[in-house]
Short mmCIF file of C-alpha atoms and ligand atoms in Angstrom, two decimals:
data_model
loop_
_atom_site.label_atom_id
_atom_site.label_comp_id
_atom_site.label_asym_id
_atom_site.label_seq_id
_atom_site.Cartn_x
_atom_site.Cartn_y
_atom_site.Cartn_z
CA MET A 1 -27.43 -0.10 -71.78
CA THR A 2 -24.56 1.88 -73.26
CA THR A 3 -21.13 0.42 -73.56
CA VAL A 4 -18.46 2.21 -71.53
CA VAL A 5 -15.39 0.13 -72.32
CA THR A 6 -14.67 -2.00 -75.36
CA ILE A 7 -11.45 -3.99 -75.53
CA LYS A 8 -10.67 -5.85 -78.74
CA GLY A 9 -7.75 -8.19 -79.28
CA VAL A 10 -5.42 -6.47 -76.86
CA ASP A 11 -1.91 -7.91 -76.49
CA LYS A 12 0.78 -6.57 -74.22
CA VAL A 13 4.40 -7.58 -74.55
CA PHE A 14 7.09 -6.15 -72.29
CA PRO A 15 10.30 -6.27 -74.29
CA SER A 16 13.43 -7.20 -72.41
CA ARG A 17 17.01 -6.52 -73.32
CA LYS A 18 17.99 -10.17 -73.08
CA GLY A 19 15.45 -11.07 -75.73
CA ALA A 20 13.20 -13.05 -73.36
CA ASP A 21 10.17 -10.77 -73.80
CA THR A 22 7.35 -11.04 -71.28
CA VAL A 23 3.98 -11.66 -72.87
CA ALA A 24 1.69 -10.20 -70.22
CA LEU A 25 -1.62 -10.23 -72.12
CA ARG A 26 -2.82 -12.11 -75.18
CA GLY A 27 -5.99 -11.56 -77.18
CA ILE A 28 -8.09 -9.81 -74.56
CA ASP A 29 -11.72 -9.04 -75.52
CA ILE A 30 -14.09 -7.44 -72.99
CA GLU A 31 -17.12 -5.19 -73.12
CA VAL A 32 -18.24 -3.36 -70.02
CA ALA A 33 -21.66 -1.72 -69.94
CA SER A 34 -22.63 1.39 -68.03
CA GLY A 35 -23.39 0.74 -64.36
CA GLU A 36 -21.66 -2.65 -64.26
CA PHE A 37 -19.26 -3.78 -61.57
CA VAL A 38 -16.72 -6.00 -63.30
CA SER A 39 -13.93 -7.78 -61.47
CA LEU A 40 -10.73 -8.99 -63.10
CA LEU A 41 -9.69 -12.11 -61.23
CA GLY A 42 -6.61 -14.25 -61.72
CA PRO A 43 -3.39 -15.50 -60.15
CA SER A 44 -0.53 -13.13 -59.39
CA GLY A 45 1.36 -12.03 -62.48
CA CYS A 46 -1.44 -12.83 -64.93
CA GLY A 47 -1.65 -9.24 -66.14
CA LYS A 48 -4.63 -7.82 -64.23
CA SER A 49 -2.85 -4.60 -63.31
CA THR A 50 -1.41 -4.35 -66.79
CA LEU A 51 -4.88 -4.57 -68.32
CA LEU A 52 -6.27 -1.98 -65.92
CA ARG A 53 -3.36 0.35 -66.65
CA ILE A 54 -3.97 -0.02 -70.38
CA ILE A 55 -7.63 0.93 -69.91
CA GLY A 56 -6.56 3.93 -67.79
CA ASP A 57 -3.96 5.13 -70.31
CA LEU A 58 -1.05 4.55 -67.97
CA LEU A 59 0.37 2.00 -70.44
CA PRO A 60 -0.06 1.61 -74.21
CA PRO A 61 -1.19 -1.79 -75.54
CA THR A 62 1.25 -3.57 -77.88
CA SER A 63 -1.63 -4.29 -80.26
CA GLY A 64 -5.40 -4.28 -80.25
CA GLN A 65 -7.95 -1.61 -79.56
CA VAL A 66 -9.38 0.03 -76.45
CA VAL A 67 -12.37 2.37 -76.61
CA VAL A 68 -13.61 4.25 -73.56
CA ASN A 69 -16.83 6.26 -73.90
CA GLY A 70 -16.29 6.21 -77.65
CA LYS A 71 -12.81 7.72 -77.29
CA THR A 72 -9.24 6.52 -77.05
CA PRO A 73 -8.01 6.03 -73.46
CA ALA A 74 -5.78 9.10 -73.84
CA GLU A 75 -8.75 11.26 -74.80
CA ALA A 76 -10.85 9.79 -72.01
CA ARG A 77 -8.07 10.57 -69.53
CA ARG A 78 -7.82 14.15 -70.76
CA ASP A 79 -11.59 14.47 -70.41
CA ARG A 80 -11.18 13.14 -66.85
CA ASP A 81 -13.58 10.27 -67.36
CA TYR A 82 -11.58 8.11 -64.93
CA GLY A 83 -11.23 7.80 -61.22
CA MET A 84 -8.38 5.57 -60.14
CA VAL A 85 -7.61 3.83 -56.87
CA PHE A 86 -4.47 1.76 -56.46
CA GLN A 87 -3.24 -0.74 -53.90
CA GLN A 88 -1.39 2.07 -52.13
CA ALA A 89 -3.48 5.07 -51.16
CA THR A 90 -0.75 7.47 -52.48
CA LEU A 91 -2.02 10.47 -50.59
CA LEU A 92 0.10 13.62 -50.62
CA ASP A 93 1.76 13.58 -47.18
CA TRP A 94 1.84 17.37 -46.92
CA ARG A 95 -1.87 17.84 -47.46
CA ARG A 96 -4.55 17.33 -44.88
CA VAL A 97 -7.32 14.88 -45.69
CA LEU A 98 -9.71 17.48 -47.10
CA ALA A 99 -7.01 19.06 -49.26
CA ASN A 100 -6.05 15.62 -50.56
CA ILE A 101 -9.60 15.06 -51.72
CA GLU A 102 -9.64 18.50 -53.34
CA LEU A 103 -6.53 17.75 -55.40
CA PRO A 104 -8.25 16.52 -58.58
CA LEU A 105 -10.71 19.42 -58.41
CA GLU A 106 -7.82 21.86 -58.06
CA VAL A 107 -6.11 20.39 -61.09
CA ALA A 108 -9.38 20.65 -62.98
CA GLY A 109 -9.48 24.35 -62.09
CA GLN A 110 -12.61 24.50 -59.94
CA ALA A 111 -13.29 27.43 -57.60
CA PRO A 112 -12.18 27.00 -53.97
CA ALA A 113 -15.66 27.20 -52.42
CA GLU A 114 -17.09 24.67 -54.83
CA ARG A 115 -14.05 22.46 -54.26
CA GLU A 116 -14.49 22.40 -50.55
CA ARG A 117 -18.22 21.76 -50.75
CA ARG A 118 -17.67 18.85 -53.08
CA ALA A 119 -14.76 17.41 -51.05
CA ARG A 120 -16.83 17.52 -47.85
CA GLU A 121 -19.61 15.70 -49.63
CA MET A 122 -17.19 12.95 -50.60
CA LEU A 123 -15.75 12.85 -47.09
CA ASP A 124 -19.30 12.30 -45.87
CA LEU A 125 -19.71 9.46 -48.32
CA VAL A 126 -16.70 7.59 -46.89
CA GLU A 127 -17.71 8.62 -43.37
CA LEU A 128 -14.54 10.45 -42.44
CA ASN A 129 -15.83 13.99 -41.77
CA GLU A 130 -14.17 14.11 -38.37
CA PHE A 131 -10.79 13.56 -39.99
CA ALA A 132 -10.90 16.41 -42.50
CA ASP A 133 -8.00 18.20 -40.79
CA HIS A 134 -5.78 15.19 -40.15
CA PHE A 135 -2.61 14.44 -42.03
CA PRO A 136 -2.47 11.10 -43.87
CA TRP A 137 0.01 9.58 -41.40
CA GLN A 138 -2.52 10.09 -38.62
CA LEU A 139 -4.95 7.69 -40.34
CA SER A 140 -5.03 3.91 -40.39
CA GLY A 141 -4.41 2.07 -43.66
CA GLY A 142 -8.14 1.49 -44.18
CA MET A 143 -8.95 5.14 -43.57
CA GLN A 144 -6.24 6.23 -46.01
CA GLN A 145 -7.74 3.95 -48.62
CA ARG A 146 -11.18 5.48 -48.01
CA VAL A 147 -9.67 8.93 -48.56
CA ALA A 148 -8.21 7.65 -51.83
CA ILE A 149 -11.65 6.39 -52.86
CA ALA A 150 -13.24 9.73 -51.95
CA ARG A 151 -10.57 11.50 -53.98
CA ALA A 152 -11.22 9.24 -56.97
CA LEU A 153 -14.94 10.03 -56.81
CA THR A 154 -14.74 13.84 -56.52
CA LEU A 155 -14.73 14.43 -60.26
CA GLN A 156 -17.77 12.17 -60.60
CA PRO A 157 -15.94 9.90 -63.01
CA GLU A 158 -18.00 7.69 -65.22
CA LEU A 159 -15.49 4.90 -64.84
CA LEU A 160 -13.82 3.88 -61.61
CA LEU A 161 -10.65 1.78 -62.01
CA MET A 162 -9.56 0.01 -58.84
CA ASP A 163 -6.42 -2.11 -58.51
CA GLU A 164 -6.57 -4.26 -55.37
CA PRO A 165 -7.64 -1.27 -53.29
CA PHE A 166 -8.18 -3.45 -50.21
CA GLY A 167 -5.15 -5.68 -50.76
CA ALA A 168 -3.23 -4.30 -47.81
CA LEU A 169 -6.10 -4.53 -45.32
CA ASP A 170 -6.99 -7.17 -42.76
CA GLU A 171 -9.98 -9.42 -43.38
CA MET A 172 -12.42 -7.55 -41.11
CA THR A 173 -11.58 -4.09 -42.39
CA ARG A 174 -11.67 -5.50 -45.87
CA GLU A 175 -15.25 -6.77 -45.49
CA ARG A 176 -16.34 -3.44 -44.04
CA MET A 177 -14.72 -1.61 -46.93
CA GLN A 178 -16.44 -3.91 -49.40
CA MET A 179 -19.81 -3.02 -47.87
CA GLU A 180 -18.91 0.62 -48.06
CA LEU A 181 -17.87 0.33 -51.69
CA MET A 182 -21.17 -1.40 -52.47
CA ARG A 183 -23.06 1.45 -50.82
CA ILE A 184 -21.04 4.06 -52.72
CA TRP A 185 -21.50 2.23 -55.99
CA GLN A 186 -25.28 2.11 -55.41
CA GLN A 187 -25.37 5.83 -54.65
CA THR A 188 -23.14 7.04 -57.46
CA ALA A 189 -24.07 4.51 -60.15
CA ASN A 190 -20.54 4.51 -61.61
CA THR A 191 -19.15 1.78 -63.75
CA VAL A 192 -16.40 -0.04 -61.85
CA ILE A 193 -13.56 -2.24 -63.05
CA PHE A 194 -12.02 -3.88 -60.03
CA VAL A 195 -8.83 -5.96 -59.86
CA THR A 196 -8.48 -8.58 -57.14
CA HIS A 197 -7.10 -12.02 -56.52
CA SER A 198 -9.63 -12.81 -53.83
CA ILE A 199 -12.45 -15.05 -55.09
CA PRO A 200 -14.98 -14.12 -52.34
CA GLU A 201 -14.26 -10.44 -52.85
CA ALA A 202 -14.86 -10.70 -56.60
CA VAL A 203 -18.09 -12.68 -56.16
CA PHE A 204 -19.45 -10.45 -53.41
CA LEU A 205 -18.87 -7.16 -55.24
CA SER A 206 -19.37 -7.88 -58.89
CA THR A 207 -22.11 -8.15 -61.42
CA ARG A 208 -19.62 -10.06 -63.56
CA VAL A 209 -16.31 -11.75 -62.81
CA VAL A 210 -13.76 -11.99 -65.61
CA VAL A 211 -11.47 -14.95 -64.93
CA MET A 212 -7.93 -14.78 -66.29
CA SER A 213 -5.33 -17.48 -66.86
CA PRO A 214 -1.73 -17.46 -65.61
CA ARG A 215 0.81 -15.75 -67.85
CA PRO A 216 0.35 -15.03 -70.66
CA GLY A 217 -2.92 -13.55 -69.39
CA ARG A 218 -5.92 -14.63 -71.41
CA ILE A 219 -9.58 -14.51 -70.53
CA VAL A 220 -10.75 -17.98 -69.56
CA GLY A 221 -14.37 -17.10 -69.05
CA VAL A 222 -16.89 -14.81 -67.44
CA VAL A 223 -19.16 -15.67 -64.52
CA GLU A 224 -22.38 -13.66 -64.22
CA ILE A 225 -23.08 -12.98 -60.55
CA ASP A 226 -26.83 -12.50 -60.45
CA LEU A 227 -27.11 -12.32 -56.67
CA PRO A 228 -29.76 -9.82 -55.57
CA GLN A 229 -28.85 -6.14 -55.23
CA PRO A 230 -28.09 -4.40 -52.97
CA ARG A 231 -25.56 -6.85 -51.60
CA GLN A 232 -25.67 -7.14 -47.85
CA PHE A 233 -23.65 -8.65 -45.11
CA GLU A 234 -25.89 -11.74 -45.25
CA THR A 235 -25.20 -12.17 -48.96
CA ARG A 236 -22.00 -13.96 -48.00
CA GLU A 237 -24.00 -16.59 -46.11
CA GLU A 238 -26.46 -17.46 -48.85
CA PRO A 239 -26.21 -20.83 -50.66
CA ARG A 240 -26.26 -18.98 -54.03
CA PHE A 241 -23.14 -17.12 -52.96
CA PHE A 242 -21.33 -20.40 -52.34
CA GLU A 243 -22.48 -21.77 -55.68
CA LYS A 244 -20.93 -18.76 -57.40
CA LEU A 245 -17.71 -19.20 -55.43
CA VAL A 246 -17.52 -22.78 -56.70
CA ASP A 247 -18.22 -21.71 -60.29
CA VAL A 248 -15.43 -19.16 -60.23
CA ARG A 249 -13.02 -21.47 -58.46
CA GLU A 250 -13.55 -24.24 -61.01
CA MET A 251 -13.05 -21.85 -63.88
CA LEU A 252 -9.78 -20.69 -62.33
CA ARG A 253 -8.64 -24.27 -61.86
CA GLY A 254 -9.55 -25.14 -65.41
CA ALA A 255 -7.35 -22.28 -66.54
CA GLU A 256 -4.29 -23.66 -64.83
CA GLU A 257 -4.52 -27.06 -66.50
CA MET B 1 10.17 20.40 -22.29
CA THR B 2 12.46 19.66 -19.32
CA ARG B 3 13.05 16.14 -20.59
CA ARG B 4 14.25 17.46 -23.94
CA TYR B 5 16.39 20.37 -22.83
CA LEU B 6 17.70 19.22 -19.47
CA PRO B 7 20.14 16.51 -20.65
CA PRO B 8 22.03 18.69 -23.16
CA ALA B 9 22.09 21.55 -20.65
CA LEU B 10 23.57 19.22 -18.02
CA VAL B 11 26.22 17.95 -20.43
CA PHE B 12 27.14 21.53 -21.35
CA VAL B 13 27.50 22.61 -17.71
CA THR B 14 29.50 19.48 -16.88
CA ILE B 15 31.94 20.17 -19.71
CA LEU B 16 32.43 23.75 -18.49
CA VAL B 17 33.01 22.60 -14.91
CA VAL B 18 35.47 19.86 -15.88
CA TRP B 19 37.28 22.33 -18.15
CA GLU B 20 37.49 24.98 -15.43
CA VAL B 21 38.58 22.59 -12.66
CA GLY B 22 40.84 20.56 -14.96
CA VAL B 23 42.75 23.56 -16.28
CA ASN B 24 43.35 24.88 -12.77
CA ALA B 25 44.23 21.49 -11.25
CA ALA B 26 46.60 20.46 -14.03
CA GLY B 27 48.21 23.89 -14.01
CA ILE B 28 47.74 24.37 -17.75
CA GLN B 29 49.10 27.74 -18.84
CA GLY B 30 46.51 30.33 -19.82
CA PHE B 31 48.11 30.86 -23.24
CA LEU B 32 47.50 27.18 -24.09
CA LEU B 33 43.96 26.77 -22.84
CA PRO B 34 42.29 29.46 -20.77
CA PRO B 35 39.57 28.38 -18.31
CA PRO B 36 35.94 29.26 -19.19
CA SER B 37 35.80 31.93 -16.49
CA ARG B 38 38.65 33.83 -18.19
CA ILE B 39 36.96 33.48 -21.58
CA ILE B 40 33.70 34.86 -20.23
CA ALA B 41 35.57 37.75 -18.68
CA SER B 42 37.17 38.47 -22.07
CA VAL B 43 33.83 38.33 -23.83
CA GLN B 44 32.70 41.09 -21.47
CA SER B 45 35.81 43.21 -21.72
CA GLU B 46 36.17 42.80 -25.52
CA TRP B 47 32.46 43.07 -26.32
CA ALA B 48 32.76 46.54 -27.87
CA VAL B 49 35.21 45.08 -30.41
CA ILE B 50 34.03 41.54 -31.01
CA TRP B 51 30.32 42.29 -31.41
CA PRO B 52 30.69 44.72 -34.33
CA ALA B 53 33.42 42.47 -35.77
CA GLY B 54 31.02 39.55 -35.50
CA LEU B 55 28.30 41.51 -37.30
CA PHE B 56 30.74 42.41 -40.06
CA THR B 57 31.60 38.74 -40.57
CA LEU B 58 27.97 37.69 -40.27
CA ARG B 59 27.12 40.04 -43.11
CA GLU B 60 29.72 38.36 -45.31
CA ALA B 61 28.45 34.92 -44.31
CA LEU B 62 24.81 35.78 -44.95
CA GLY B 63 25.62 37.55 -48.23
CA GLY B 64 27.40 34.42 -49.45
CA LEU B 65 24.64 32.20 -48.13
CA LEU B 66 21.96 34.20 -49.92
CA GLY B 67 23.83 34.45 -53.21
CA GLY B 68 24.92 30.80 -53.17
CA THR B 69 21.45 29.58 -52.27
CA ALA B 70 19.76 31.72 -54.93
CA LEU B 71 22.11 30.40 -57.62
CA ALA B 72 21.72 26.85 -56.32
CA VAL B 73 17.93 27.09 -56.49
CA LEU B 74 18.05 28.36 -60.09
CA ALA B 75 20.54 25.67 -61.07
CA GLY B 76 18.58 23.04 -59.16
CA PHE B 77 15.38 23.75 -61.07
CA ALA B 78 17.21 23.65 -64.39
CA VAL B 79 19.01 20.42 -63.53
CA ALA B 80 15.83 18.78 -62.26
CA ARG B 81 13.87 19.91 -65.32
CA TRP B 82 16.19 18.68 -68.03
CA SER B 83 17.32 15.15 -67.42
CA LEU B 84 20.11 15.56 -69.96
CA ILE B 85 21.75 18.27 -67.85
CA ARG B 86 21.08 16.16 -64.77
CA ALA B 87 22.97 13.19 -66.13
CA GLY B 88 25.96 15.40 -66.92
CA ALA B 89 25.89 17.87 -64.05
CA LEU B 90 24.92 15.91 -60.98
CA PRO B 91 27.94 13.59 -60.68
CA PHE B 92 30.14 16.63 -61.25
CA ALA B 93 28.28 18.59 -58.57
CA ILE B 94 28.58 15.76 -56.07
CA ALA B 95 32.33 15.49 -56.72
CA ALA B 96 32.80 19.25 -56.55
CA GLY B 97 30.71 19.46 -53.41
CA SER B 98 32.98 17.10 -51.55
CA ALA B 99 36.15 19.00 -52.55
CA PRO B 100 37.69 21.33 -49.89
CA ILE B 101 36.29 24.53 -51.37
CA ILE B 102 37.72 26.58 -48.51
CA ALA B 103 41.10 26.13 -50.25
CA LEU B 104 39.90 28.76 -52.73
CA ALA B 105 40.14 31.42 -49.99
CA PRO B 106 43.65 32.77 -50.79
CA ILE B 107 42.71 32.90 -54.47
CA THR B 108 39.47 34.87 -54.06
CA ASN B 109 41.31 37.16 -51.62
CA GLN B 110 43.66 37.95 -54.52
CA TRP B 111 40.90 38.27 -57.09
CA PHE B 112 38.62 40.64 -55.24
CA GLY B 113 41.05 42.31 -52.86
CA ILE B 114 41.76 41.18 -49.34
CA THR B 115 39.47 43.67 -47.60
CA ASN B 116 36.62 43.28 -50.06
CA PRO B 117 33.69 41.35 -48.49
CA VAL B 118 32.97 39.86 -51.93
CA ALA B 119 36.15 37.77 -51.59
CA LYS B 120 34.61 36.07 -48.55
CA MET B 121 31.10 35.94 -49.92
CA SER B 122 32.22 34.14 -53.04
CA VAL B 123 33.93 31.37 -51.04
CA VAL B 124 30.83 31.03 -48.88
CA GLY B 125 28.62 31.07 -51.95
CA VAL B 126 30.52 28.24 -53.60
CA MET B 127 30.52 26.25 -50.35
CA VAL B 128 26.75 26.40 -49.87
CA PHE B 129 25.93 26.10 -53.57
CA PHE B 130 26.59 22.37 -53.89
CA PRO B 131 24.68 20.91 -50.94
CA VAL B 132 21.67 23.15 -51.63
CA MET B 133 21.62 22.39 -55.35
CA ILE B 134 22.11 18.64 -54.93
CA ASN B 135 19.42 18.34 -52.25
CA LEU B 136 16.95 20.44 -54.20
CA VAL B 137 17.41 18.25 -57.27
CA ARG B 138 16.87 15.15 -55.15
CA GLY B 139 13.76 16.65 -53.62
CA LEU B 140 12.31 17.61 -56.99
CA THR B 141 13.02 14.27 -58.61
CA ASP B 142 12.70 11.67 -55.79
CA VAL B 143 8.92 11.81 -55.99
CA GLY B 144 7.19 8.45 -55.72
CA ALA B 145 6.14 7.03 -59.10
CA GLY B 146 2.64 6.62 -57.66
CA LYS B 147 2.27 10.34 -57.05
CA LEU B 148 3.40 11.23 -60.56
CA GLU B 149 1.07 8.61 -62.01
CA LEU B 150 -1.77 10.11 -60.00
CA MET B 151 -1.14 13.56 -61.48
CA HIS B 152 -0.86 11.98 -64.93
CA SER B 153 -4.25 10.34 -64.41
CA TYR B 154 -5.73 13.79 -63.71
CA ALA B 155 -4.22 15.01 -66.97
CA ALA B 156 -2.36 17.59 -64.87
CA PRO B 157 -0.11 20.05 -66.75
CA ASP B 158 3.60 19.99 -65.80
CA ARG B 159 3.20 23.24 -63.91
CA ALA B 160 0.55 21.75 -61.61
CA THR B 161 2.73 18.71 -60.94
CA LEU B 162 5.64 21.01 -60.12
CA LEU B 163 3.63 23.22 -57.76
CA LYS B 164 1.50 20.61 -56.06
CA VAL B 165 3.83 17.61 -55.92
CA ARG B 166 7.48 18.31 -56.71
CA LEU B 167 7.89 21.54 -54.75
CA PRO B 168 6.24 20.39 -51.52
CA ASN B 169 8.19 17.17 -51.82
CA ALA B 170 11.45 19.16 -52.15
CA LEU B 171 10.83 21.44 -49.18
CA PRO B 172 12.18 19.11 -46.46
CA TYR B 173 15.22 18.35 -48.64
CA LEU B 174 15.81 22.07 -49.07
CA LEU B 175 15.54 22.83 -45.36
CA SER B 176 17.93 20.07 -44.38
CA ALA B 177 20.37 21.45 -46.96
CA LEU B 178 19.97 24.90 -45.40
CA ARG B 179 20.80 23.44 -42.01
CA VAL B 180 24.16 22.36 -43.45
CA ALA B 181 24.51 25.63 -45.36
CA VAL B 182 24.13 27.92 -42.32
CA ALA B 183 26.93 26.03 -40.56
CA LEU B 184 29.10 26.17 -43.68
CA CYS B 185 28.56 29.89 -44.25
CA LEU B 186 30.13 30.89 -40.92
CA ILE B 187 33.04 28.49 -41.38
CA GLY B 188 33.59 29.84 -44.88
CA ALA B 189 33.59 33.49 -43.82
CA ILE B 190 35.77 33.05 -40.71
CA VAL B 191 38.37 30.78 -42.29
CA THR B 192 38.65 32.99 -45.37
CA GLU B 193 39.33 35.88 -43.00
CA TYR B 194 42.12 33.84 -41.39
CA PHE B 195 43.90 34.19 -44.72
CA GLY B 196 43.62 37.95 -44.37
CA GLY B 197 40.84 40.51 -44.45
CA SER B 198 39.47 43.79 -43.16
CA ARG B 199 40.56 44.77 -39.66
CA ALA B 200 36.85 45.05 -38.80
CA ALA B 201 36.35 41.28 -39.35
CA LEU B 202 36.04 38.71 -36.60
CA GLY B 203 38.22 36.10 -38.30
CA VAL B 204 41.03 38.62 -38.54
CA TYR B 205 40.55 39.51 -34.88
CA ILE B 206 40.68 35.85 -33.78
CA SER B 207 43.81 35.00 -35.77
CA GLN B 208 45.59 38.16 -34.57
CA GLN B 209 44.77 37.53 -30.91
CA ALA B 210 45.91 33.93 -31.28
CA SER B 211 49.21 34.94 -32.85
CA LEU B 212 49.75 37.30 -29.91
CA THR B 213 48.94 34.34 -27.62
CA ARG B 214 46.05 36.31 -26.19
CA MET B 215 44.08 33.07 -26.01
CA ALA B 216 41.19 34.21 -23.82
CA GLU B 217 40.46 36.99 -26.34
CA ALA B 218 40.71 34.58 -29.29
CA TRP B 219 38.28 32.27 -27.56
CA ALA B 220 35.95 35.19 -26.87
CA GLY B 221 35.78 35.73 -30.64
CA ILE B 222 34.95 32.07 -31.13
CA VAL B 223 32.14 32.39 -28.57
CA VAL B 224 30.57 35.08 -30.76
CA VAL B 225 30.78 32.81 -33.82
CA MET B 226 29.10 30.05 -31.83
CA LEU B 227 26.31 32.40 -30.80
CA PHE B 228 25.64 33.28 -34.43
CA GLY B 229 25.81 29.62 -35.47
CA GLY B 230 23.32 28.66 -32.78
CA ALA B 231 20.96 31.48 -33.72
CA LEU B 232 21.00 30.50 -37.41
CA GLN B 233 20.34 26.86 -36.59
CA LEU B 234 17.44 27.93 -34.42
CA LEU B 235 15.98 29.91 -37.30
CA ILE B 236 16.08 26.85 -39.53
CA VAL B 237 14.48 24.67 -36.87
CA LEU B 238 11.76 27.29 -36.53
CA ALA B 239 11.22 27.34 -40.28
CA GLU B 240 10.90 23.53 -40.26
CA ARG B 241 8.31 23.74 -37.50
CA ILE B 242 6.23 26.20 -39.45
CA LEU B 243 6.65 24.79 -42.94
CA LEU B 244 6.67 21.05 -42.30
CA PRO B 245 3.94 20.20 -39.80
CA TRP B 246 3.37 16.99 -41.76
CA HIS B 247 6.94 15.73 -41.85
CA PRO B 248 7.90 12.29 -40.40
CA SER B 249 10.40 13.99 -38.09
CA ARG B 250 7.47 15.65 -36.31
CA ARG B 251 5.44 12.50 -35.76
CA ALA B 252 7.22 11.33 -32.65
CA ALA B 253 6.80 14.76 -31.05
CA SER B 254 3.05 14.99 -31.46
CA GLY B 255 2.17 11.28 -31.45
N1 ATP C 1 6.69 -2.35 -66.51
C1 ATP C 1 6.89 -3.67 -66.73
N2 ATP C 1 8.00 -4.08 -67.37
C2 ATP C 1 8.21 -5.40 -67.61
N3 ATP C 1 7.36 -6.38 -67.24
C3 ATP C 1 6.25 -6.02 -66.60
C4 ATP C 1 5.95 -4.66 -66.30
N4 ATP C 1 4.78 -4.61 -65.63
C5 ATP C 1 4.35 -5.88 -65.52
N5 ATP C 1 5.23 -6.74 -66.10
C6 ATP C 1 5.07 -8.20 -66.21
O1 ATP C 1 3.80 -8.45 -66.73
C7 ATP C 1 3.19 -9.53 -66.06
C8 ATP C 1 1.86 -9.11 -65.50
O2 ATP C 1 2.04 -8.16 -64.47
P1 ATP C 1 0.84 -7.50 -63.68
O3 ATP C 1 1.42 -6.55 -62.74
O4 ATP C 1 -0.16 -7.00 -64.64
O5 ATP C 1 0.25 -8.78 -62.90
P2 ATP C 1 -0.97 -8.83 -61.89
O6 ATP C 1 -1.94 -9.77 -62.46
O7 ATP C 1 -1.43 -7.48 -61.56
O8 ATP C 1 -0.28 -9.49 -60.62
P3 ATP C 1 -0.55 -9.22 -59.07
O9 ATP C 1 -1.82 -9.91 -58.73
O10 ATP C 1 0.62 -9.85 -58.41
O11 ATP C 1 -0.61 -7.74 -58.88
C9 ATP C 1 4.17 -9.99 -64.98
O12 ATP C 1 4.84 -11.14 -65.46
C10 ATP C 1 5.13 -8.85 -64.85
O13 ATP C 1 6.42 -9.32 -64.59
MG1 MG C 2 -1.35 -6.21 -59.84
#
């Protein structure tokens, strides 16, 4: 398998005027292979978002090295290797759903007909075809987040970066969205890096869970989740699933001591 | 429809009735406050004078509105683009915008000549310049950080971010500034004419009739100004309907 992301010795320090600098990340090393689904799990404030933003070239690391597809993050971003989904859907309020999904294709300079064909395909994937002509405010939070996922997938990115995309959703919607994400991941075979602070979510979705310590964020360990693919609704009821939950939980607890 | 338009219509009719009955019952002299029936009669009898006078003044108001808005849009883009200018210019613009610009009227009347429409247009232009410019800058710059980050993640050139995010974001700001501007432009033109102007102008007509205590005629002139003001507001509302089908202000209506 080819390596998509290599992170070596990454530190991130947020300087502050009063001299009490925030050390958000210390000595992070991760390798992510093509087709993996890796979750970053840790308590609030441990630097998960910061790490994801460094990978996505929204923040520079203070020191250390990040390689994405053999390039720097900035080059990878310019080559549009990324799709990003954040906690907020951040749809453009003045665009209808279909036009929102077309946005990255427009920026990339694709022809209108091709754009629309591709956007409809993505809309199909997240099962929102009936809502193509709605404005974002006419959708529920979960539907908006699905539009954001469709938008992130339109450019067929090799690497999907997701920062608590289901954080604002209720438990039932959240589980449905997780199933949907699993289905999409199976169909598109992207590599996914997924930030969450929900242990069951991380275990259910991932092929590997990277457990982080409270600030300053370090990597405490990695749990391989070798549950059978494709994950199904019943996966959550299997004894092996609970074993993995316990493994991850204990690693998290170990980190706090 | 009825629910929306009936209450204001009722209030309007009630005011007219109370005015009419009150003036007659209290025996208020016509030269202090004429009853609505007298005003309406004057609108009819003076129509041949006040309508062309109104159009003359409207032209001044719209000329100033257009010029002021065009300059404000140019300045707004420049100020929004270069944060250095913004830091220097915006506080100044906000202070200048809250100054009583109408006080310039006697001065521009001197500069350009009392009968020259440019004297009026320049006051109007300065009046509308500040709210339009300030709102446009807000609209272009108060874009959520998330949306800008999104465009950054697509490696979007500045031009694409301007066209696809900043401009649409600024449109509601611009239209609400125009709502203020269309009201200001009539005030600016009329009041500047009170300080003197062409005999063909409505402001001059109103102030002359008032000084002759021909109050019903003065009021008839004001009715024409109100008609224009209402029509301009309606145009802006219409533009909002067409241009902003997505705006929060529309959600209650269609939800
Ligand atoms: N732009 C910034 N400037 C200064 N400090 C920051 C900045 N962004 C994050 N931090 C700090 O870095 C640390 C890690 O923040 P980060 O947002 O990565 O945490 P997180 O793990 O994503 O938390 P959560 O689960 O609550 O989202 C926090 O202590 C935060 O205060
Ligand atoms: Mg976070």
